[in-house]
mmCIF file of C-alpha atoms in Angstrom:
data_model
loop_
_atom_site.group_PDB
_atom_site.id
_atom_site.type_symbol
_atom_site.label_atom_id
_atom_site.label_comp_id
_atom_site.label_asym_id
_atom_site.label_seq_id
_atom_site.Cartn_x
_atom_site.Cartn_y
_atom_site.Cartn_z
ATOM 1 C CA MET A 1 136.172 89.142 99.206
ATOM 2 C CA SER A 2 137.806 87.946 95.976
ATOM 3 C CA ALA A 3 136.518 88.741 92.506
ATOM 4 C CA ASN A 4 135.754 85.043 91.915
ATOM 5 C CA ALA A 5 133.619 84.840 95.056
ATOM 6 C CA THR A 6 131.741 87.988 94.085
ATOM 7 C CA ALA A 7 131.070 86.643 90.587
ATOM 8 C CA PHE A 8 129.932 83.304 92.023
ATOM 9 C CA GLY A 9 127.472 85.040 94.364
ATOM 10 C CA ALA A 10 126.097 87.164 91.545
ATOM 11 C CA GLY A 11 125.687 84.060 89.382
ATOM 12 C CA ARG A 12 123.718 82.280 92.110
ATOM 13 C CA ARG A 13 121.383 85.247 92.505
ATOM 14 C CA THR A 14 120.870 85.396 88.723
ATOM 15 C CA ILE A 15 119.970 81.702 88.552
ATOM 16 C CA ALA A 16 117.630 82.071 91.560
ATOM 17 C CA ALA A 17 115.845 84.993 89.902
ATOM 18 C CA MET A 18 115.482 83.063 86.639
ATOM 19 C CA ALA A 19 114.079 80.007 88.452
ATOM 20 C CA LEU A 20 111.696 82.079 90.576
ATOM 21 C CA ILE A 21 109.744 83.552 87.671
ATOM 22 C CA PRO A 22 108.473 80.201 86.255
ATOM 23 C CA VAL A 23 107.464 79.169 89.780
ATOM 24 C CA VAL A 24 105.449 82.375 90.217
ATOM 25 C CA VAL A 25 103.831 81.893 86.799
ATOM 26 C CA ALA A 26 102.890 78.295 87.598
ATOM 27 C CA LEU A 27 101.480 79.250 91.006
ATOM 28 C CA THR A 28 99.488 82.137 89.558
ATOM 29 C CA LEU A 29 98.024 80.044 86.751
ATOM 30 C CA TRP A 30 97.156 77.284 89.220
ATOM 31 C CA ALA A 31 95.424 79.717 91.579
ATOM 32 C CA PHE A 32 93.473 81.641 88.914
ATOM 33 C CA ALA A 33 92.991 79.255 85.979
ATOM 34 C CA TRP A 34 92.498 75.894 87.675
ATOM 35 C CA PRO A 35 89.350 76.831 89.682
ATOM 36 C CA ALA A 36 87.870 78.515 86.600
ATOM 37 C CA ALA A 37 88.544 75.446 84.461
ATOM 38 C CA ARG A 38 86.878 73.130 86.991
ATOM 39 C CA THR A 39 83.692 75.149 87.568
ATOM 40 C CA ALA A 40 80.732 72.847 88.209
ATOM 41 C CA PRO A 41 77.980 72.434 90.843
ATOM 42 C CA ARG A 42 79.182 70.744 94.029
ATOM 43 C CA ASP A 43 76.540 70.336 96.742
ATOM 44 C CA LEU A 44 74.806 73.441 95.444
ATOM 45 C CA PRO A 45 71.885 74.195 97.809
ATOM 46 C CA ILE A 46 68.587 74.106 95.922
ATOM 47 C CA GLY A 47 65.014 73.774 97.116
ATOM 48 C CA VAL A 48 62.181 71.544 95.967
ATOM 49 C CA ALA A 49 58.566 72.284 96.888
ATOM 50 C CA GLY A 50 55.213 70.740 96.032
ATOM 51 C CA PRO A 51 53.177 67.583 96.559
ATOM 52 C CA ALA A 52 55.270 64.681 97.806
ATOM 53 C CA PRO A 53 55.058 62.458 94.681
ATOM 54 C CA ALA A 54 55.920 65.289 92.289
ATOM 55 C CA ALA A 55 58.684 66.650 94.546
ATOM 56 C CA ALA A 56 60.152 63.176 94.866
ATOM 57 C CA ALA A 57 60.285 62.883 91.075
ATOM 58 C CA VAL A 58 62.200 66.185 90.872
ATOM 59 C CA GLU A 59 64.602 64.975 93.560
ATOM 60 C CA ARG A 60 65.268 61.784 91.641
ATOM 61 C CA GLY A 61 66.089 63.849 88.586
ATOM 62 C CA LEU A 62 68.513 65.981 90.601
ATOM 63 C CA ALA A 63 70.089 62.904 92.170
ATOM 64 C CA ARG A 64 71.195 61.762 88.718
ATOM 65 C CA HIS A 65 73.754 64.577 88.890
ATOM 66 C CA GLU A 66 75.733 62.852 91.631
ATOM 67 C CA GLY A 67 77.211 65.317 94.141
ATOM 68 C CA ALA A 68 75.978 68.358 92.233
ATOM 69 C CA PHE A 69 73.015 69.457 94.350
ATOM 70 C CA GLU A 70 72.122 69.597 98.030
ATOM 71 C CA VAL A 71 68.323 69.332 98.005
ATOM 72 C CA HIS A 72 66.151 71.040 100.624
ATOM 73 C CA ARG A 73 62.441 70.148 100.798
ATOM 74 C CA TYR A 74 59.845 72.868 101.380
ATOM 75 C CA GLU A 75 56.120 72.651 101.857
ATOM 76 C CA ASP A 76 55.133 75.153 99.184
ATOM 77 C CA GLY A 77 56.334 77.950 96.954
ATOM 78 C CA ALA A 78 56.089 80.588 99.700
ATOM 79 C CA ALA A 79 58.460 78.638 101.946
ATOM 80 C CA ALA A 80 60.838 78.153 99.029
ATOM 81 C CA ARG A 81 60.798 81.895 98.267
ATOM 82 C CA ALA A 82 61.549 82.674 101.911
ATOM 83 C CA ALA A 83 64.515 80.296 101.836
ATOM 84 C CA ILE A 84 65.895 82.039 98.749
ATOM 85 C CA GLU A 85 65.448 85.474 100.318
ATOM 86 C CA ASP A 86 67.258 84.241 103.451
ATOM 87 C CA ARG A 87 70.120 82.909 101.268
ATOM 88 C CA ARG A 88 69.641 79.332 102.438
ATOM 89 C CA VAL A 89 69.314 78.102 98.839
ATOM 90 C CA TYR A 90 70.221 79.543 95.429
ATOM 91 C CA GLY A 91 66.936 78.581 93.810
ATOM 92 C CA ALA A 92 63.997 76.212 94.012
ATOM 93 C CA VAL A 93 61.784 74.049 91.823
ATOM 94 C CA VAL A 94 58.114 74.424 92.746
ATOM 95 C CA VAL A 95 55.683 71.823 91.422
ATOM 96 C CA THR A 96 52.001 72.797 91.350
ATOM 97 C CA PRO A 97 48.908 71.338 89.657
ATOM 98 C CA GLY A 98 49.263 74.072 87.034
ATOM 99 C CA GLY A 99 52.865 73.189 86.158
ATOM 100 C CA THR A 100 56.418 73.656 87.320
ATOM 101 C CA GLU A 101 57.999 76.947 88.347
ATOM 102 C CA LEU A 102 61.709 77.586 88.751
ATOM 103 C CA LEU A 103 62.662 80.231 91.306
ATOM 104 C CA THR A 104 66.101 81.796 90.998
ATOM 105 C CA ALA A 105 68.060 84.653 92.606
ATOM 106 C CA SER A 106 70.397 86.333 90.172
ATOM 107 C CA ALA A 107 71.484 88.664 92.996
ATOM 108 C CA ALA A 108 73.028 85.664 94.788
ATOM 109 C CA SER A 109 74.875 84.503 91.665
ATOM 110 C CA PRO A 110 73.989 85.259 88.046
ATOM 111 C CA VAL A 111 76.050 82.234 87.027
ATOM 112 C CA VAL A 112 74.035 79.871 89.232
ATOM 113 C CA ALA A 113 70.770 81.433 88.085
ATOM 114 C CA GLY A 114 71.757 80.827 84.474
ATOM 115 C CA LEU A 115 72.843 77.274 85.247
ATOM 116 C CA LEU A 116 69.483 76.502 86.855
ATOM 117 C CA ARG A 117 67.580 78.038 83.935
ATOM 118 C CA GLU A 118 69.507 75.903 81.481
ATOM 119 C CA ALA A 119 68.931 72.790 83.570
ATOM 120 C CA PHE A 120 65.175 73.203 84.111
ATOM 121 C CA ALA A 121 63.689 75.723 81.695
ATOM 122 C CA ALA A 122 63.821 73.321 78.765
ATOM 123 C CA GLN A 123 61.963 70.644 80.722
ATOM 124 C CA ALA A 124 58.228 70.354 80.577
ATOM 125 C CA THR A 125 55.603 68.855 82.821
ATOM 126 C CA GLY A 126 52.599 67.714 80.864
ATOM 127 C CA GLY A 127 53.717 69.703 77.862
ATOM 128 C CA THR A 128 53.843 72.999 79.780
ATOM 129 C CA PRO A 129 57.175 74.877 79.761
ATOM 130 C CA VAL A 130 58.799 75.630 83.096
ATOM 131 C CA GLU A 131 58.058 79.180 84.263
ATOM 132 C CA VAL A 132 61.147 81.021 85.567
ATOM 133 C CA THR A 133 60.876 83.711 88.265
ATOM 134 C CA ASP A 134 63.816 85.758 89.497
ATOM 135 C CA VAL A 135 62.894 86.172 93.165
ATOM 136 C CA VAL A 136 65.823 88.459 94.061
ATOM 137 C CA ALA A 137 67.094 90.116 90.915
ATOM 138 C CA ALA A 138 70.578 91.545 90.590
ATOM 139 C CA PRO A 139 70.831 95.355 90.676
ATOM 140 C CA ALA A 140 69.932 97.007 87.388
ATOM 141 C CA GLY A 141 73.387 98.558 87.190
ATOM 142 C CA ASP A 142 75.088 95.166 87.448
ATOM 143 C CA PRO A 143 72.772 92.462 86.050
ATOM 144 C CA ARG A 144 75.623 89.984 85.426
ATOM 145 C CA GLY A 145 77.466 90.651 88.684
ATOM 146 C CA ALA A 146 80.554 91.786 86.805
ATOM 147 C CA VAL A 147 81.038 95.001 88.784
ATOM 148 C CA LEU A 148 80.762 93.280 92.152
ATOM 149 C CA SER A 149 83.216 90.527 91.238
ATOM 150 C CA SER A 150 85.597 93.044 89.663
ATOM 151 C CA SER A 151 85.559 95.141 92.838
ATOM 152 C CA LEU A 152 87.319 92.532 94.963
ATOM 153 C CA LEU A 153 90.771 92.954 93.442
ATOM 154 C CA PRO A 154 90.794 96.768 93.912
ATOM 155 C CA LEU A 155 89.684 96.237 97.518
ATOM 156 C CA ALA A 156 92.473 93.729 98.068
ATOM 157 C CA LEU A 157 94.987 96.080 96.467
ATOM 158 C CA ALA A 158 93.741 98.982 98.604
ATOM 159 C CA GLY A 159 94.157 96.910 101.742
ATOM 160 C CA ALA A 160 97.588 95.745 100.622
ATOM 161 C CA ALA A 161 98.633 99.318 99.887
ATOM 162 C CA ALA A 162 97.503 100.451 103.341
ATOM 163 C CA GLY A 163 99.486 97.683 105.041
ATOM 164 C CA VAL A 164 102.595 98.275 102.934
ATOM 165 C CA VAL A 165 102.532 102.058 103.419
ATOM 166 C CA VAL A 166 102.126 101.730 107.191
ATOM 167 C CA THR A 167 105.052 99.294 107.266
ATOM 168 C CA LEU A 168 107.382 101.312 105.046
ATOM 169 C CA LEU A 169 106.645 104.537 106.917
ATOM 170 C CA GLY A 170 107.703 102.824 110.119
ATOM 171 C CA LEU A 171 104.420 103.431 111.937
ATOM 172 C CA ARG A 172 104.034 101.280 115.033
ATOM 173 C CA GLY A 173 101.508 100.432 117.689
ATOM 174 C CA GLY A 174 98.516 102.715 118.037
ATOM 175 C CA ARG A 175 99.665 105.018 115.239
ATOM 176 C CA ALA A 176 99.750 102.123 112.799
ATOM 177 C CA ALA A 177 96.336 100.850 113.926
ATOM 178 C CA GLY A 178 94.847 104.336 113.646
ATOM 179 C CA ALA A 179 96.273 104.840 110.166
ATOM 180 C CA LEU A 180 94.886 101.492 109.013
ATOM 181 C CA ALA A 181 91.428 102.179 110.461
ATOM 182 C CA GLY A 182 91.285 105.679 108.982
ATOM 183 C CA ALA A 183 92.387 104.524 105.544
ATOM 184 C CA ALA A 184 89.857 101.681 105.607
ATOM 185 C CA ALA A 185 86.990 103.984 106.580
ATOM 186 C CA LEU A 186 87.793 106.427 103.783
ATOM 187 C CA ALA A 187 88.187 103.572 101.280
ATOM 188 C CA GLY A 188 84.760 102.232 102.265
ATOM 189 C CA VAL A 189 83.099 105.597 101.685
ATOM 190 C CA VAL A 190 84.849 106.184 98.358
ATOM 191 C CA GLY A 191 84.175 102.637 97.140
ATOM 192 C CA THR A 192 80.473 102.866 97.970
ATOM 193 C CA ALA A 193 80.186 106.264 96.320
ATOM 194 C CA LEU A 194 81.530 104.739 93.116
ATOM 195 C CA ALA A 195 79.829 101.308 93.159
ATOM 196 C CA HIS A 196 76.477 102.372 94.615
ATOM 197 C CA SER A 197 75.921 106.045 93.800
ATOM 198 C CA TRP A 198 77.687 106.242 90.445
ATOM 199 C CA LEU A 199 77.575 102.770 88.846
ATOM 200 C CA GLY A 200 74.362 101.552 90.487
ATOM 201 C CA ALA A 201 75.933 98.116 91.021
ATOM 202 C CA LEU A 202 74.850 97.939 94.677
ATOM 203 C CA GLY A 203 71.272 98.358 95.802
ATOM 204 C CA GLY A 204 71.174 98.068 99.583
ATOM 205 C CA ASN A 205 71.718 100.377 102.521
ATOM 206 C CA TRP A 206 74.488 102.824 101.590
ATOM 207 C CA TRP A 207 76.196 102.898 104.968
ATOM 208 C CA ALA A 208 75.969 99.133 105.447
ATOM 209 C CA GLU A 209 77.745 98.673 102.121
ATOM 210 C CA ALA A 210 80.355 101.253 103.108
ATOM 211 C CA GLY A 211 80.875 99.367 106.360
ATOM 212 C CA VAL A 212 81.476 96.083 104.544
ATOM 213 C CA LEU A 213 83.919 97.683 102.109
ATOM 214 C CA GLY A 214 85.756 99.469 104.905
ATOM 215 C CA LEU A 215 85.944 96.343 107.057
ATOM 216 C CA THR A 216 87.312 94.432 104.064
ATOM 217 C CA VAL A 217 90.110 96.946 103.502
ATOM 218 C CA LEU A 218 90.855 96.945 107.247
ATOM 219 C CA ALA A 219 91.003 93.141 107.407
ATOM 220 C CA ILE A 220 93.395 92.917 104.468
ATOM 221 C CA GLY A 221 95.506 95.945 105.401
ATOM 222 C CA SER A 222 95.904 94.905 109.035
ATOM 223 C CA ALA A 223 96.870 91.395 107.931
ATOM 224 C CA PHE A 224 99.673 92.834 105.783
ATOM 225 C CA ALA A 225 100.854 95.205 108.531
ATOM 226 C CA GLY A 226 100.524 92.589 111.266
ATOM 227 C CA LEU A 227 102.516 89.959 109.400
ATOM 228 C CA ALA A 228 105.219 92.509 108.601
ATOM 229 C CA ALA A 229 105.345 93.635 112.243
ATOM 230 C CA LEU A 230 105.789 90.042 113.421
ATOM 231 C CA ILE A 231 108.183 88.563 110.845
ATOM 232 C CA GLY A 232 109.505 91.560 108.942
ATOM 233 C CA LYS A 233 109.216 92.357 105.249
ATOM 234 C CA PRO A 234 108.696 88.672 104.278
ATOM 235 C CA GLY A 235 105.315 89.138 105.963
ATOM 236 C CA LEU A 236 104.302 91.417 103.104
ATOM 237 C CA GLY A 237 104.952 88.583 100.661
ATOM 238 C CA LEU A 238 102.930 86.176 102.802
ATOM 239 C CA GLY A 239 100.103 88.699 102.906
ATOM 240 C CA ALA A 240 100.151 89.013 99.116
ATOM 241 C CA LEU A 241 100.036 85.230 98.796
ATOM 242 C CA LEU A 242 97.022 84.894 101.097
ATOM 243 C CA MET A 243 94.987 87.936 100.123
ATOM 244 C CA ILE A 244 95.692 88.431 96.424
ATOM 245 C CA LEU A 245 97.118 85.266 94.908
ATOM 246 C CA LEU A 246 94.773 82.897 96.780
ATOM 247 C CA GLY A 247 92.054 85.110 98.219
ATOM 248 C CA ASN A 248 90.744 86.524 94.963
ATOM 249 C CA PRO A 249 90.495 83.413 92.745
ATOM 250 C CA PHE A 250 89.331 81.289 95.704
ATOM 251 C CA SER A 251 86.577 83.766 96.644
ATOM 252 C CA GLY A 252 84.003 82.345 94.229
ATOM 253 C CA VAL A 253 82.423 85.788 93.826
ATOM 254 C CA ALA A 254 82.487 85.580 90.033
ATOM 255 C CA SER A 255 80.404 82.382 90.192
ATOM 256 C CA ALA A 256 79.703 80.811 93.610
ATOM 257 C CA PRO A 257 81.840 78.978 96.182
ATOM 258 C CA GLU A 258 79.838 75.809 95.530
ATOM 259 C CA LEU A 259 80.939 75.868 91.882
ATOM 260 C CA LEU A 260 84.657 75.743 92.728
ATOM 261 C CA PRO A 261 86.676 72.544 93.234
ATOM 262 C CA ASN A 262 86.856 71.236 96.787
ATOM 263 C CA PRO A 263 88.195 72.574 99.102
ATOM 264 C CA VAL A 264 88.840 75.826 97.224
ATOM 265 C CA GLY A 265 85.416 77.302 97.956
ATOM 266 C CA VAL A 266 85.695 76.549 101.672
ATOM 267 C CA ILE A 267 89.185 78.051 101.897
ATOM 268 C CA GLY A 268 88.037 81.137 100.001
ATOM 269 C CA GLY A 269 85.190 81.701 102.436
ATOM 270 C CA TRP A 270 87.680 81.939 105.301
ATOM 271 C CA LEU A 271 89.793 84.559 103.526
ATOM 272 C CA PRO A 272 88.764 88.245 103.479
ATOM 273 C CA PRO A 273 88.044 88.549 99.721
ATOM 274 C CA GLY A 274 85.596 85.636 99.748
ATOM 275 C CA ALA A 275 83.936 86.762 102.973
ATOM 276 C CA ALA A 276 83.696 90.292 101.585
ATOM 277 C CA GLY A 277 81.948 89.168 98.405
ATOM 278 C CA SER A 278 79.365 87.155 100.332
ATOM 279 C CA ALA A 279 78.742 89.900 102.889
ATOM 280 C CA LEU A 280 78.443 92.559 100.186
ATOM 281 C CA ARG A 281 75.862 90.501 98.295
ATOM 282 C CA SER A 282 73.884 90.044 101.503
ATOM 283 C CA VAL A 283 73.735 93.732 102.444
ATOM 284 C CA SER A 284 73.267 94.885 98.854
ATOM 285 C CA SER A 285 70.370 92.658 97.793
ATOM 286 C CA PHE A 286 69.141 90.513 100.716
ATOM 287 C CA ASP A 287 68.700 93.045 103.559
ATOM 288 C CA GLY A 288 71.681 91.553 105.362
ATOM 289 C CA ALA A 289 70.450 87.937 105.341
ATOM 290 C CA ALA A 290 73.275 85.437 105.977
ATOM 291 C CA ALA A 291 75.794 88.255 106.412
ATOM 292 C CA GLY A 292 76.713 87.297 109.986
ATOM 293 C CA GLY A 293 79.222 84.565 109.143
ATOM 294 C CA PRO A 294 81.179 86.521 106.500
ATOM 295 C CA LEU A 295 81.227 89.635 108.685
ATOM 296 C CA LEU A 296 82.591 87.573 111.568
ATOM 297 C CA VAL A 297 85.391 86.302 109.313
ATOM 298 C CA LEU A 298 86.297 89.865 108.322
ATOM 299 C CA ALA A 299 86.160 91.053 111.939
ATOM 300 C CA LEU A 300 88.418 88.219 113.112
ATOM 301 C CA TRP A 301 91.000 88.992 110.427
ATOM 302 C CA ALA A 302 90.881 92.696 111.288
ATOM 303 C CA ALA A 303 91.178 92.066 115.031
ATOM 304 C CA ALA A 304 94.022 89.591 114.619
ATOM 305 C CA GLY A 305 95.861 91.882 112.201
ATOM 306 C CA LEU A 306 95.531 94.944 114.429
ATOM 307 C CA ALA A 307 96.621 92.958 117.490
ATOM 308 C CA ALA A 308 99.670 91.674 115.611
ATOM 309 C CA THR A 309 100.456 95.185 114.391
ATOM 310 C CA VAL A 310 100.345 96.627 117.905
ATOM 311 C CA ALA A 311 102.202 93.692 119.477
ATOM 312 C CA GLY A 312 104.890 93.686 116.798
ATOM 313 C CA GLY A 313 105.352 97.425 117.168
ATOM 314 C CA MET A 314 105.811 97.130 120.930
ATOM 315 C CA ARG A 315 108.300 94.318 120.514
ATOM 316 C CA SER A 316 110.405 96.219 117.981
ATOM 317 C CA ARG A 317 110.370 99.475 119.940
ATOM 318 C CA PRO A 318 113.894 100.202 121.181
ATOM 319 C CA ALA A 319 114.395 100.252 124.918
ATOM 320 C CA PRO A 320 114.928 103.701 126.386
ATOM 321 C CA VAL A 321 118.576 104.559 126.959
ATOM 322 C CA GLU A 322 119.344 105.643 130.467
ATOM 323 C CA GLN A 323 121.135 108.961 130.552
ATOM 324 C CA PRO A 324 124.054 109.303 132.960
ATOM 325 C CA PRO A 325 123.411 111.654 135.828
ATOM 326 C CA VAL A 326 124.437 115.211 135.117
ATOM 327 C CA ALA A 327 126.959 116.546 137.611
ATOM 328 C CA VAL A 328 125.889 119.807 139.153
ATOM 329 C CA PRO A 329 128.862 122.006 140.019
ATOM 330 C CA ALA A 330 129.055 123.101 143.625
ATOM 331 C CA PRO A 331 128.458 126.777 144.191
ATOM 332 C CA ALA A 332 131.619 128.803 144.603
ATOM 333 C CA ARG A 333 132.425 130.067 148.116
ATOM 334 C CA ALA A 334 132.433 133.755 148.684
ATOM 335 C CA GLY A 335 135.811 135.329 149.049
#
């Protein structure tokens, strides 16, 4: 190859590298900053309970915020509380002869709870201020949900690291699957020891929380390893795009999926980080209510990733080389 051709090739690679960086910056800012800049209620589930005329008046007030709320009617305050505890709604407005009460659940989303307080606490019915009750409060160690939302990126990075290490070490098939499962189980135990036992940011069953954290790391790690096993090292880049660049900002854990632009919240719920945040909130503060869907998402990602890892390892395994038969010398005849 001539010197001119070598210089030309190096110049093309330099230009490609220079052009790639602005593209990555633009994509990263779009993924992280755009959803945050467009945060607003979009079909946010909220309950209304009380006598029909009064409840209808509250619904008319909510309807003025077109597309912001998805209203669910309940017979009384007890039914509305049950709906909040089951994670069917984020809060409820209960109208009684003695006044209006706003029920919130800061454990489901401190941001939504604050939004509802701002929207209703300043109102008055007959001159009486709206009473606010936090039905399911956030854990004392994490009243603003900052620890929980900040935990997603380390979980994603742990899963990514597991998938990358398994790939770079050349582990295949059952060995790769076993390494991923073992790493995920240990990560779940360590993560729960820190978030629950040390920081007090989680308040549910210890082992259930460890299971969610471990399943999250397994889902992400097996996705990385499975993609790499099927399409090679570019699969690691695709895994980073799905799990880190899109999965974290689209998760809605820092606010709520219903506060993100459409269809970002829906997409985030089908990716492991978003499913993990929802499942962790359920097992930490709601006795597992509404955890089935997110756990199914995590299990499907883990199963698909492990299957791809095993299948890709079998496909890339070199065929055994047949050895030529070894000639056995004939015994020498006696003299």
